[in-house]
Amino acid sequence: MLRCALRSTSLWNFAVSSQLRRKSTQGHTLKQARYYCQSGEDVQIKQTAASTETNELPDKAEKAPFYTHLQKCLCPTDVLDMFPASQQHLSSIFSRMWESSKRMTDEQRRCELQLMFEHPVFEEVCERAMTDAWRMRSDDLAYSLLAIVNLGVPQNTRLVQTLLRVMQERLNQFDIRSLSVLASCIREMENSRNVQALREALRLLLKDRIPEIQSMVVLQSTMRAVGKNSLILLKKQLATKALSLADEFSPPNTQDMFSSLAAVGLNFKPLLDVCSKKITENMHEFPFGRLLSVLKSCHELHYRNYTLFSSISEYVASTFDMWSNKQVILLLVTFENLSFRPVVLLDAFAERIIQRSNSLTLKDLLSVLKIFSLLNHDLKEKKTEFLASVTMVLESYLPKMPPTDLLKAKLLQKDTLDQLLQKGKQSDKIQRWLHTLDLCLRLDKPQLPPSLTSVPDLHITVPAHEVKVNQEVLSAVRSIVGTDAVQDSVLEQSIYLIDCVITLPHQTEETGGLELFSVFYFRIAVFCAPPTSFCFGTTHPRASLAIKLRHLEKLGYKPVLVPVLELNSKIEEETIEMLQKLIFPVQEPTGTQEIPNNSPKAE
């Protein structure tokens, strides 16, 4: 069945494009590929020859002198100077040329590869590889193609397309390691009919060969190679196989598994949980790059694990002196993308900024402003010092900052505002930024610079709010305080939607022995917030929700925040009881509640 599938997709369709730039005489092997095919009888003859010659290959020990000399070659032209060589050496020749070029600088590599293409023997080596492809072993075919592609040989040449064609015909003979190498190679190749046919055949074959895989390196290479476009069933089979080998995971294997799952686009929680636990237990064995890679994979996979995030944050904070500003900021930016607030790490970095604020570049500064504001991090008694430090650095960079960056930093100058107002006419995003800035200036009343005696009127309008009122909450609130005391769908300042406002009379007051019947009304703003409005694993408000809470208080409301996630698992009576406690608490809450570190929360 598979054999038929391979034959039906084995098509010769070689694209036509430019040849390699050569200063010497142009040969035939690297010329544009042409349309042609071979008969089934010719293919069968060549396959039989390949099988026979493969069995007659000399032992590795007999070839030792050649490989000893090969390892001494420091550049591709050194390798070519060793030619001629036998057919079984071709793969090693291409691989050594690629290996030697990897250690060079970009400029040196460019020059050396140009010399390689112009070397008189290079054309002969390529011609020999194309001629002997049918007699090469499967692993030699795979490694040869990998090296040739990485050396920059155009993929539409007869050499590359011949190797692809031979591998289509002999794919069933490949062992699992050769399949892994091939899969890694064609994953990065340009799309063509031959490459696409080989990809599809490879996916079909891998599905049946997964049980044979016992190496984590091979398994992870295979996972990355099948890619996001493969069938979900194949992805889960590979992930399940990886889970069965979890006891053998080394620390690097766990990080590689995160990136492998990200490469196929599969959030396989059982496997991710196991890897997270192993990383948490061996945190000291992971360098910065691997920790950052894990966090980025979590973001790509929409995977959240409170214990993992907390452990990374606390480890970096406990070894803080060994991390540069750039490294800390990269971690904090990634944590912010994950909506996670690393409290200890933020506090440690704030202390460094207070002590050495001049070490921040403009890019660093903008990242710091974004991170601390979006995560709504309260530095408590250090807040004043921190703001003074970042303000001093910010002022030194003002002449270099474009208007949109000035807006992010919430600075006002007339010419800057004029530019932004003009841009805002074409951008809803900038309009909302300006509107938020306007509200912050009018409601928060920050201290203005001497050049600004009053807050300018920005005359900003924003598009109508499209979020719908939560009817479940509205019904429950009405059952608690009655219908007359509730007003639904209130929109404050054209941007802050309140599900319902409860207006209640204040108790009478007694003054100087006389009872004065003065009625005061106070307003309670009840509104819902999705999980994305909170820092992960907590009820700590972040980003725009934090600003909304602050501004509603300035406008005279008592905000009552209802996490939507908590409503989903409750029946009507439980919802009413929860809202009753939120609206009329026995004791005012003293702050937000964090999920304890020993209670992991993952999703």
Coordinates of C-alpha atoms in Angstrom, one line a residue:
M1 CA 0.0 0.0 0.0
L2 CA 2.7 2.4 1.0
R3 CA 4.8 1.3 -2.0
C4 CA 2.0 2.3 -4.3
A5 CA 1.6 5.6 -2.5
L6 CA 5.3 6.3 -3.1
R7 CA 5.2 5.5 -6.7
S8 CA 2.1 7.6 -7.3
T9 CA 3.8 10.6 -5.8
S10 CA 7.2 10.1 -7.4
L11 CA 7.1 12.8 -10.0
W12 CA 9.9 14.4 -11.9
N13 CA 9.1 18.1 -12.0
F14 CA 12.3 20.1 -11.8
A15 CA 11.9 23.9 -11.6
V16 CA 14.0 26.0 -13.9
S17 CA 16.1 28.8 -12.4
S18 CA 19.5 30.3 -12.6
Q19 CA 22.7 28.2 -12.3
L20 CA 25.4 28.7 -9.8
R21 CA 27.6 31.7 -10.5
R22 CA 30.7 30.1 -11.8
K23 CA 33.9 31.9 -13.1
S24 CA 35.2 28.6 -14.5
T25 CA 33.7 26.4 -17.3
Q26 CA 30.1 25.5 -16.6
G27 CA 29.4 21.8 -16.2
H28 CA 26.2 19.7 -16.5
T29 CA 25.6 18.4 -13.1
L30 CA 24.7 21.8 -11.6
K31 CA 22.7 23.0 -14.6
Q32 CA 19.0 23.6 -14.5
A33 CA 17.1 20.4 -14.0
R34 CA 15.0 19.1 -17.0
Y35 CA 11.8 17.1 -17.2
Y36 CA 12.5 13.4 -17.6
C37 CA 11.6 10.1 -16.0
Q38 CA 12.9 6.6 -15.9
S39 CA 11.2 3.3 -16.7
G40 CA 10.3 1.0 -13.9
E41 CA 12.7 -1.6 -15.3
D42 CA 15.6 0.8 -15.1
V43 CA 14.7 1.7 -11.5
Q44 CA 14.5 -1.9 -10.5
I45 CA 18.0 -2.7 -12.0
K46 CA 19.5 0.3 -10.2
Q47 CA 17.9 -0.7 -6.9
T48 CA 19.2 -4.3 -7.2
A49 CA 22.7 -2.9 -7.9
A50 CA 22.5 -0.6 -4.9
S51 CA 21.5 -3.5 -2.7
T52 CA 24.3 -5.7 -3.9
E53 CA 27.0 -3.0 -3.6
T54 CA 25.8 -1.9 -0.2
N55 CA 26.4 -5.4 1.2
E56 CA 29.9 -5.4 -0.3
L57 CA 31.1 -2.2 1.3
P58 CA 34.5 -2.5 3.1
D59 CA 34.7 -2.4 6.8
K60 CA 35.1 1.0 8.5
A61 CA 38.6 0.0 9.7
E62 CA 39.8 -0.4 6.1
K63 CA 38.8 3.2 5.4
A64 CA 40.4 4.6 8.5
P65 CA 43.3 6.4 6.7
F66 CA 41.0 8.3 4.5
Y67 CA 38.8 9.5 7.4
T68 CA 41.9 10.5 9.4
H69 CA 43.1 12.7 6.5
L70 CA 39.6 14.1 6.0
Q71 CA 39.3 15.3 9.6
K72 CA 42.5 17.4 9.1
C73 CA 40.8 19.4 6.3
L74 CA 40.0 22.9 7.6
C75 CA 38.0 24.2 4.6
P76 CA 35.9 22.8 1.7
T77 CA 38.7 23.2 -0.9
D78 CA 41.0 21.1 1.3
V79 CA 38.4 18.3 1.1
L80 CA 38.2 18.6 -2.6
D81 CA 41.9 18.3 -2.9
M82 CA 41.6 14.7 -1.6
F83 CA 39.4 13.6 -4.5
P84 CA 39.2 11.2 -6.3
A85 CA 37.6 8.9 -3.7
S86 CA 35.4 5.9 -3.8
Q87 CA 31.6 6.0 -3.9
Q88 CA 31.3 5.2 -0.2
H89 CA 33.3 8.3 0.6
L90 CA 31.0 10.8 -1.1
S91 CA 28.8 11.4 1.9
S92 CA 31.8 12.0 4.1
I93 CA 33.2 14.5 1.6
F94 CA 30.1 16.6 1.4
S95 CA 29.6 16.4 5.2
R96 CA 33.2 17.5 6.0
M97 CA 32.9 20.4 3.6
W98 CA 29.8 21.6 5.4
E99 CA 31.2 20.9 8.8
S100 CA 34.4 22.9 8.1
S101 CA 32.5 25.9 6.8
K102 CA 30.3 26.1 9.9
R103 CA 33.2 27.2 12.1
M104 CA 33.9 30.3 9.8
T105 CA 32.7 33.8 10.1
D106 CA 30.0 34.9 7.6
E107 CA 32.4 36.7 5.4
Q108 CA 35.0 33.9 5.4
R109 CA 32.3 31.3 4.7
R110 CA 31.0 33.3 1.7
C111 CA 34.5 33.5 0.3
E112 CA 35.3 29.8 1.0
L113 CA 32.1 28.6 -0.6
Q114 CA 32.7 30.7 -3.7
L115 CA 36.1 29.0 -4.0
M116 CA 34.5 25.6 -3.5
F117 CA 32.0 26.2 -6.3
E118 CA 34.9 27.4 -8.6
H119 CA 37.2 24.4 -7.7
P120 CA 37.8 22.2 -10.7
V121 CA 37.0 19.1 -8.8
F122 CA 33.6 20.2 -7.3
E123 CA 31.8 19.6 -10.6
E124 CA 33.3 16.1 -10.7
V125 CA 32.3 15.3 -7.1
C126 CA 28.7 16.4 -7.9
E127 CA 28.6 14.4 -11.1
R128 CA 29.9 11.4 -9.3
A129 CA 27.3 11.8 -6.5
M130 CA 24.5 12.0 -9.1
T131 CA 25.8 8.9 -10.9
D132 CA 26.4 6.8 -7.8
A133 CA 23.2 7.9 -6.0
W134 CA 21.4 4.6 -6.8
R135 CA 24.3 2.6 -5.2
M136 CA 24.6 4.7 -2.0
R137 CA 23.4 3.5 1.4
S138 CA 20.3 5.2 2.8
D139 CA 22.3 7.0 5.6
D140 CA 24.8 8.3 3.0
L141 CA 22.0 9.6 0.8
A142 CA 20.4 11.4 3.8
Y143 CA 23.6 13.0 5.0
S144 CA 24.7 13.9 1.5
L145 CA 21.5 15.7 0.8
L146 CA 21.7 17.5 4.2
A147 CA 25.3 18.7 3.5
I148 CA 24.6 19.7 -0.1
V149 CA 21.6 21.8 0.8
N150 CA 23.4 23.5 3.7
L151 CA 26.4 24.2 1.4
G152 CA 24.1 26.4 -0.7
V153 CA 23.9 24.2 -3.8
P154 CA 20.7 25.5 -5.6
Q155 CA 17.8 23.1 -4.9
N156 CA 16.6 23.1 -8.5
T157 CA 19.9 21.5 -9.8
R158 CA 19.9 18.0 -11.2
L159 CA 22.1 16.9 -8.3
V160 CA 19.6 17.8 -5.6
Q161 CA 16.6 16.6 -7.6
T162 CA 18.3 13.3 -8.4
L163 CA 19.0 12.6 -4.7
L164 CA 15.3 13.5 -3.9
R165 CA 14.1 11.1 -6.7
V166 CA 16.4 8.2 -5.5
M167 CA 15.2 8.7 -1.9
Q168 CA 11.6 8.6 -3.0
E169 CA 12.2 5.2 -4.6
R170 CA 14.2 3.7 -1.7
L171 CA 12.4 5.3 1.3
N172 CA 11.3 1.9 2.6
Q173 CA 14.9 0.9 3.0
F174 CA 15.8 3.8 5.3
D175 CA 16.3 3.1 9.0
I176 CA 14.8 5.4 11.6
R177 CA 17.9 7.5 12.0
S178 CA 18.3 8.1 8.3
L179 CA 14.6 9.0 8.2
S180 CA 15.2 11.5 10.9
V181 CA 18.1 13.1 9.1
L182 CA 16.1 13.3 5.9
A183 CA 13.1 14.8 7.7
S184 CA 15.3 17.5 9.2
C185 CA 16.7 18.3 5.8
I186 CA 13.5 18.6 3.8
R187 CA 11.8 20.6 6.5
E188 CA 14.1 23.5 5.6
M189 CA 14.0 23.0 1.8
E190 CA 12.1 25.1 -0.7
N191 CA 8.7 23.8 -1.6
S192 CA 8.6 21.9 -4.9
R193 CA 6.7 18.9 -6.2
N194 CA 9.6 16.5 -5.4
V195 CA 10.1 17.8 -1.9
Q196 CA 6.3 17.8 -1.2
A197 CA 6.0 14.3 -2.5
L198 CA 8.9 13.2 -0.2
R199 CA 7.3 15.0 2.7
E200 CA 4.0 13.2 2.3
A201 CA 5.6 9.8 1.8
L202 CA 7.8 10.4 4.9
R203 CA 4.8 11.2 7.1
L204 CA 3.1 8.0 6.0
L205 CA 6.2 5.9 6.6
L206 CA 6.9 7.5 10.0
K207 CA 3.5 6.7 11.2
D208 CA 4.3 3.0 11.0
R209 CA 7.9 3.3 12.2
I210 CA 7.3 5.3 15.4
P211 CA 7.4 2.1 17.7
E212 CA 11.0 1.5 16.4
I213 CA 12.3 4.8 17.8
Q214 CA 14.3 4.4 21.0
S215 CA 16.6 7.5 20.8
M216 CA 15.3 10.8 22.2
V217 CA 17.5 12.8 19.7
V218 CA 16.0 10.9 16.8
L219 CA 12.5 11.3 18.1
Q220 CA 12.8 15.0 18.7
S221 CA 14.4 15.5 15.2
T222 CA 11.5 13.6 13.7
M223 CA 8.9 15.7 15.6
R224 CA 10.5 19.0 14.5
A225 CA 10.7 17.6 10.9
V226 CA 7.0 16.6 10.5
G227 CA 6.0 20.2 11.2
K228 CA 2.7 21.8 12.0
N229 CA 1.0 20.7 8.8
S230 CA 1.1 17.0 9.6
L231 CA -2.0 15.1 10.8
I232 CA -2.9 15.5 14.5
L233 CA -2.9 11.8 14.9
L234 CA 0.8 11.6 13.9
K235 CA 1.7 14.4 16.2
K236 CA -0.1 12.7 19.2
Q237 CA 1.6 9.3 18.4
L238 CA 5.0 11.0 18.5
A239 CA 4.2 12.8 21.7
T240 CA 2.9 9.6 23.3
K241 CA 6.1 7.8 22.3
A242 CA 8.1 10.6 23.9
L243 CA 6.0 10.3 27.1
S244 CA 6.9 6.6 27.2
L245 CA 10.6 7.5 27.2
A246 CA 10.2 10.3 29.8
D247 CA 12.2 8.4 32.4
E248 CA 15.2 8.6 30.2
F249 CA 15.0 12.4 29.7
S250 CA 18.2 14.3 30.4
P251 CA 17.8 18.0 31.3
P252 CA 18.6 19.1 27.7
N253 CA 16.0 16.6 26.5
T254 CA 13.3 18.3 28.5
Q255 CA 14.0 21.7 27.0
D256 CA 14.3 20.2 23.5
M257 CA 10.9 18.6 24.0
F258 CA 9.3 22.0 24.6
S259 CA 10.7 23.3 21.3
S260 CA 9.8 20.0 19.5
L261 CA 6.2 20.3 20.6
A262 CA 6.2 23.9 19.6
A263 CA 7.6 22.9 16.2
V264 CA 4.6 20.6 15.6
G265 CA 2.1 23.0 17.3
L266 CA 0.9 20.4 19.8
N267 CA 0.0 21.3 23.4
F268 CA 0.3 17.8 24.9
K269 CA -0.2 18.6 28.5
P270 CA 0.8 15.2 30.1
L271 CA 4.3 15.4 28.4
L272 CA 4.7 19.2 29.1
D273 CA 3.8 18.6 32.8
V274 CA 6.5 15.9 33.1
C275 CA 9.1 18.1 31.4
S276 CA 8.1 21.1 33.6
K277 CA 8.6 19.0 36.7
K278 CA 12.1 17.8 35.6
I279 CA 13.1 21.4 34.7
T280 CA 11.9 22.6 38.1
E281 CA 14.0 19.9 39.9
N282 CA 17.1 20.6 37.9
M283 CA 17.0 24.4 37.4
H284 CA 20.7 24.9 38.0
E285 CA 21.6 22.8 35.0
F286 CA 19.9 25.1 32.5
P287 CA 21.8 28.1 31.0
F288 CA 19.9 31.3 30.1
G289 CA 19.2 30.4 26.5
R290 CA 17.5 27.1 27.4
L291 CA 15.3 28.8 30.1
L292 CA 14.3 31.5 27.7
S293 CA 13.5 28.9 25.0
V294 CA 11.3 27.0 27.4
L295 CA 9.3 30.1 28.2
K296 CA 8.9 31.1 24.6
S297 CA 7.7 27.6 23.7
C298 CA 5.1 27.9 26.6
H299 CA 3.8 31.1 25.0
E300 CA 3.7 29.5 21.5
L301 CA 1.9 26.4 22.9
H302 CA -0.5 28.5 25.1
Y303 CA 0.8 26.3 28.0
R304 CA 0.8 27.7 31.5
N305 CA 2.4 26.2 34.6
Y306 CA 2.6 28.3 37.7
T307 CA 5.2 26.2 39.5
L308 CA 7.5 26.2 36.4
F309 CA 7.2 30.0 36.0
S310 CA 7.7 30.7 39.7
S311 CA 10.8 28.4 39.9
I312 CA 12.5 30.1 36.9
S313 CA 11.7 33.5 38.3
E314 CA 13.0 32.6 41.8
Y315 CA 16.1 30.9 40.5
V316 CA 17.1 34.0 38.4
A317 CA 16.3 36.3 41.4
S318 CA 18.5 34.1 43.7
T319 CA 21.4 34.3 41.2
F320 CA 20.7 37.8 40.1
D321 CA 24.2 39.1 40.0
M322 CA 25.2 36.7 37.2
W323 CA 22.5 38.0 34.8
S324 CA 22.9 41.1 32.6
N325 CA 20.2 43.7 32.0
K326 CA 19.6 42.3 28.6
Q327 CA 19.0 38.8 29.9
V328 CA 16.7 39.9 32.7
I329 CA 14.7 42.1 30.4
L330 CA 14.3 39.3 27.8
L331 CA 13.0 37.0 30.6
L332 CA 10.7 39.7 31.9
V333 CA 9.3 40.5 28.5
T334 CA 8.6 36.8 27.9
F335 CA 6.9 36.5 31.4
E336 CA 4.8 39.5 30.5
N337 CA 3.7 37.8 27.2
L338 CA 2.7 34.9 29.4
S339 CA 0.7 37.3 31.7
F340 CA 2.9 36.1 34.6
R341 CA 4.1 38.5 37.3
P342 CA 7.5 37.4 38.7
V343 CA 7.2 39.4 41.9
V344 CA 10.7 38.6 43.4
L345 CA 12.5 39.1 40.0
L346 CA 10.7 42.4 39.4
D347 CA 11.7 43.6 42.9
A348 CA 15.3 42.6 42.3
F349 CA 15.5 44.3 38.9
A350 CA 13.8 47.5 40.3
E351 CA 16.5 47.7 43.0
R352 CA 19.2 47.4 40.3
I353 CA 17.6 50.2 38.3
I354 CA 17.5 52.4 41.4
Q355 CA 21.2 51.8 42.0
R356 CA 22.4 51.8 38.4
S357 CA 19.8 53.5 36.3
N358 CA 22.4 54.9 33.8
S359 CA 23.1 51.3 32.6
L360 CA 19.8 51.2 30.8
T361 CA 19.7 51.8 27.1
L362 CA 16.7 53.5 25.5
K363 CA 15.4 50.1 24.3
D364 CA 15.9 48.7 27.9
L365 CA 14.0 51.7 29.3
L366 CA 11.0 51.3 27.0
S367 CA 10.8 47.6 27.9
V368 CA 11.0 48.4 31.6
L369 CA 8.2 50.9 31.4
K370 CA 6.0 48.4 29.4
I371 CA 6.7 45.5 31.8
F372 CA 6.1 47.2 35.1
S373 CA 3.0 49.0 33.9
L374 CA 1.3 46.1 32.1
L375 CA 1.9 43.8 35.1
N376 CA 0.7 46.5 37.4
H377 CA 3.6 45.8 39.8
D378 CA 3.5 47.7 43.1
L379 CA 7.0 48.4 44.4
K380 CA 5.5 49.8 47.7
E381 CA 8.1 51.8 49.6
K382 CA 10.5 51.6 46.6
K383 CA 8.0 53.2 44.2
T384 CA 9.1 56.8 44.6
E385 CA 12.8 56.0 44.2
F386 CA 12.1 53.7 41.2
L387 CA 10.0 56.4 39.4
A388 CA 12.6 59.0 40.0
S389 CA 15.4 56.8 38.6
V390 CA 13.5 55.9 35.4
T391 CA 12.4 59.5 34.9
M392 CA 16.0 60.7 35.1
V393 CA 17.0 58.2 32.4
L394 CA 13.9 59.0 30.3
E395 CA 14.7 62.7 30.3
S396 CA 18.2 62.0 28.9
Y397 CA 16.7 60.1 26.0
L398 CA 13.8 62.5 25.1
P399 CA 15.5 64.0 22.0
K400 CA 16.0 60.6 20.5
M401 CA 12.5 59.2 21.0
P402 CA 9.8 59.1 18.3
P403 CA 6.3 60.4 19.1
T404 CA 4.8 57.0 19.6
D405 CA 7.4 56.0 22.1
L406 CA 6.8 59.3 23.9
L407 CA 3.1 58.4 24.1
K408 CA 4.0 55.0 25.6
A409 CA 6.0 56.9 28.3
K410 CA 3.1 59.3 28.7
L411 CA 4.9 62.6 28.0
L412 CA 3.3 65.8 26.8
Q413 CA 4.6 68.4 24.5
K414 CA 2.5 70.4 22.0
D415 CA 4.4 69.4 18.9
T416 CA 4.4 65.8 20.0
L417 CA 0.7 65.8 20.6
D418 CA 0.0 67.4 17.3
Q419 CA 1.9 64.6 15.5
L420 CA 0.1 61.9 17.5
L421 CA -3.3 63.5 17.0
Q422 CA -2.7 63.5 13.2
K423 CA -1.7 59.8 13.3
G424 CA -4.7 59.0 15.5
K425 CA -7.0 59.9 12.7
Q426 CA -5.8 56.9 10.9
S427 CA -5.2 54.5 13.8
D428 CA -7.8 53.2 16.3
K429 CA -4.9 52.0 18.5
I430 CA -3.3 55.4 18.8
Q431 CA -6.7 56.9 19.5
R432 CA -7.2 54.6 22.4
W433 CA -3.7 55.3 23.7
L434 CA -4.4 59.0 23.6
H435 CA -7.8 58.6 25.2
T436 CA -6.2 56.6 28.1
L437 CA -3.5 59.3 28.4
D438 CA -6.2 62.0 28.6
L439 CA -8.1 60.1 31.3
C440 CA -4.9 59.5 33.3
L441 CA -4.1 63.3 33.2
R442 CA -7.6 64.4 34.2
L443 CA -8.4 61.7 36.8
D444 CA -5.0 60.8 38.3
K445 CA -3.9 64.5 38.2
P446 CA -0.1 63.8 38.1
Q447 CA 2.4 66.5 38.8
L448 CA 2.8 68.5 35.6
P449 CA 6.2 69.9 34.4
P450 CA 6.6 73.7 34.7
S451 CA 6.1 74.1 31.0
L452 CA 2.5 72.8 31.3
T453 CA 0.3 75.0 33.5
S454 CA -2.9 73.0 32.5
V455 CA -3.8 69.7 30.9
P456 CA -4.5 70.2 27.2
D457 CA -7.9 69.2 25.8
L458 CA -7.2 66.3 23.4
H459 CA -10.8 66.0 22.1
I460 CA -10.3 62.3 21.6
T461 CA -13.2 60.0 20.7
V462 CA -13.0 56.3 20.6
P463 CA -15.1 53.6 18.8
A464 CA -18.2 52.4 20.6
H465 CA -17.7 49.5 23.1
E466 CA -18.8 46.1 21.7
V467 CA -18.5 44.0 24.9
K468 CA -21.9 42.5 26.0
V469 CA -23.2 42.6 29.6
N470 CA -23.0 39.4 31.5
Q471 CA -26.7 38.5 32.0
E472 CA -26.0 35.9 34.6
V473 CA -24.3 38.5 36.9
L474 CA -27.0 41.1 36.2
S475 CA -29.8 38.7 37.2
A476 CA -27.9 37.6 40.4
V477 CA -27.3 41.2 41.4
R478 CA -31.0 42.1 40.9
S479 CA -32.0 39.2 43.1
I480 CA -29.7 40.6 45.9
V481 CA -30.5 44.3 45.9
G482 CA -33.7 44.5 43.9
T483 CA -34.4 45.7 40.3
D484 CA -34.9 49.4 41.2
A485 CA -31.4 49.8 42.6
V486 CA -29.7 48.4 39.5
Q487 CA -28.8 50.1 36.3
D488 CA -27.2 47.9 33.6
S489 CA -24.9 48.6 30.7
V490 CA -23.3 51.8 32.0
L491 CA -20.5 53.2 29.9
E492 CA -18.1 55.6 31.7
Q493 CA -15.8 57.9 29.9
S494 CA -16.7 56.3 26.6
I495 CA -14.4 53.4 27.4
Y496 CA -15.2 51.7 30.7
L497 CA -18.1 49.3 30.5
I498 CA -19.8 48.4 33.8
D499 CA -22.2 45.4 33.8
C500 CA -24.4 47.0 36.4
V501 CA -24.3 50.0 38.8
I502 CA -25.9 49.6 42.3
T503 CA -27.0 52.8 43.8
L504 CA -27.8 52.6 47.6
P505 CA -28.6 55.2 50.2
H506 CA -26.1 55.9 52.9
Q507 CA -27.1 55.6 56.6
T508 CA -28.2 58.8 58.4
E509 CA -25.7 60.6 60.5
E510 CA -25.9 62.2 64.0
T511 CA -24.1 65.4 64.7
G512 CA -23.9 67.4 68.0
G513 CA -26.7 65.6 69.7
L514 CA -29.0 66.4 66.8
E515 CA -30.2 63.9 64.4
L516 CA -29.6 65.2 60.8
F517 CA -31.5 63.3 58.2
S518 CA -29.1 63.7 55.3
V519 CA -29.3 61.0 52.7
F520 CA -26.1 60.1 50.8
Y521 CA -25.9 57.7 47.9
F522 CA -23.0 55.6 47.0
R523 CA -22.5 53.7 43.8
I524 CA -21.1 50.2 43.4
A525 CA -19.8 49.2 40.0
V526 CA -20.1 45.5 39.3
F527 CA -18.3 44.3 36.3
C528 CA -16.8 41.0 34.9
A529 CA -13.2 40.4 33.8
P530 CA -11.9 37.5 31.7
P531 CA -8.8 35.5 32.8
T532 CA -6.6 37.5 30.5
S533 CA -7.2 40.6 32.6
F534 CA -5.4 39.0 35.5
C535 CA -1.8 38.0 36.0
F536 CA -1.7 34.2 35.6
G537 CA -2.3 32.2 38.7
T538 CA -3.6 35.2 40.7
T539 CA -6.4 37.7 41.0
H540 CA -3.9 40.6 40.5
P541 CA -5.3 42.9 37.8
R542 CA -3.1 43.7 34.9
A543 CA -2.9 46.2 32.0
S544 CA -6.1 48.0 31.2
L545 CA -8.1 46.4 34.0
A546 CA -5.7 48.0 36.6
I547 CA -6.3 51.4 35.0
K548 CA -10.1 50.8 34.9
L549 CA -10.2 50.0 38.6
R550 CA -8.2 53.1 39.5
H551 CA -10.3 55.4 37.4
L552 CA -13.6 54.1 38.6
E553 CA -12.6 54.8 42.1
K554 CA -11.6 58.4 41.1
L555 CA -15.1 58.7 39.5
G556 CA -16.7 57.9 42.9
Y557 CA -17.5 54.2 42.4
K558 CA -16.8 51.3 44.6
P559 CA -15.5 48.7 42.1
V560 CA -16.5 45.1 42.5
L561 CA -14.6 42.8 40.2
V562 CA -16.1 39.5 39.2
P563 CA -13.7 36.9 37.7
V564 CA -15.6 35.2 34.8
L565 CA -13.6 32.0 35.3
E566 CA -15.0 31.6 38.8
L567 CA -18.6 31.9 37.5
N568 CA -18.3 29.0 35.0
S569 CA -18.2 26.3 37.6
K570 CA -21.0 27.6 39.8
I571 CA -24.8 27.1 39.9
E572 CA -27.2 30.0 40.3
E573 CA -27.3 29.8 44.1
E574 CA -23.5 29.7 44.4
T575 CA -23.2 32.7 42.1
I576 CA -25.6 34.7 44.2
E577 CA -23.7 33.8 47.4
M578 CA -20.4 34.7 45.8
L579 CA -21.7 38.1 44.6
Q580 CA -23.3 38.8 48.0
K581 CA -19.8 38.4 49.6
L582 CA -18.2 40.6 47.0
I583 CA -20.7 43.4 47.1
F584 CA -21.2 43.4 50.9
P585 CA -18.0 42.0 52.4
V586 CA -17.9 41.3 56.1
Q587 CA -14.3 42.6 56.0
E588 CA -12.7 44.8 53.4
P589 CA -10.0 42.9 51.5
T590 CA -6.5 44.0 52.2
G591 CA -5.1 43.2 48.7
T592 CA -5.1 40.7 46.0
Q593 CA -4.6 37.0 46.7
E594 CA -1.7 35.1 45.2
I595 CA -1.8 31.4 44.4
P596 CA 0.8 29.8 46.8
N597 CA 4.0 28.5 45.2
N598 CA 3.3 25.0 46.6
S599 CA 0.0 24.9 44.8
P600 CA 0.8 24.6 41.1
K601 CA -1.7 25.8 38.6
A602 CA -1.3 24.8 35.0
E603 CA -3.5 25.0 31.9

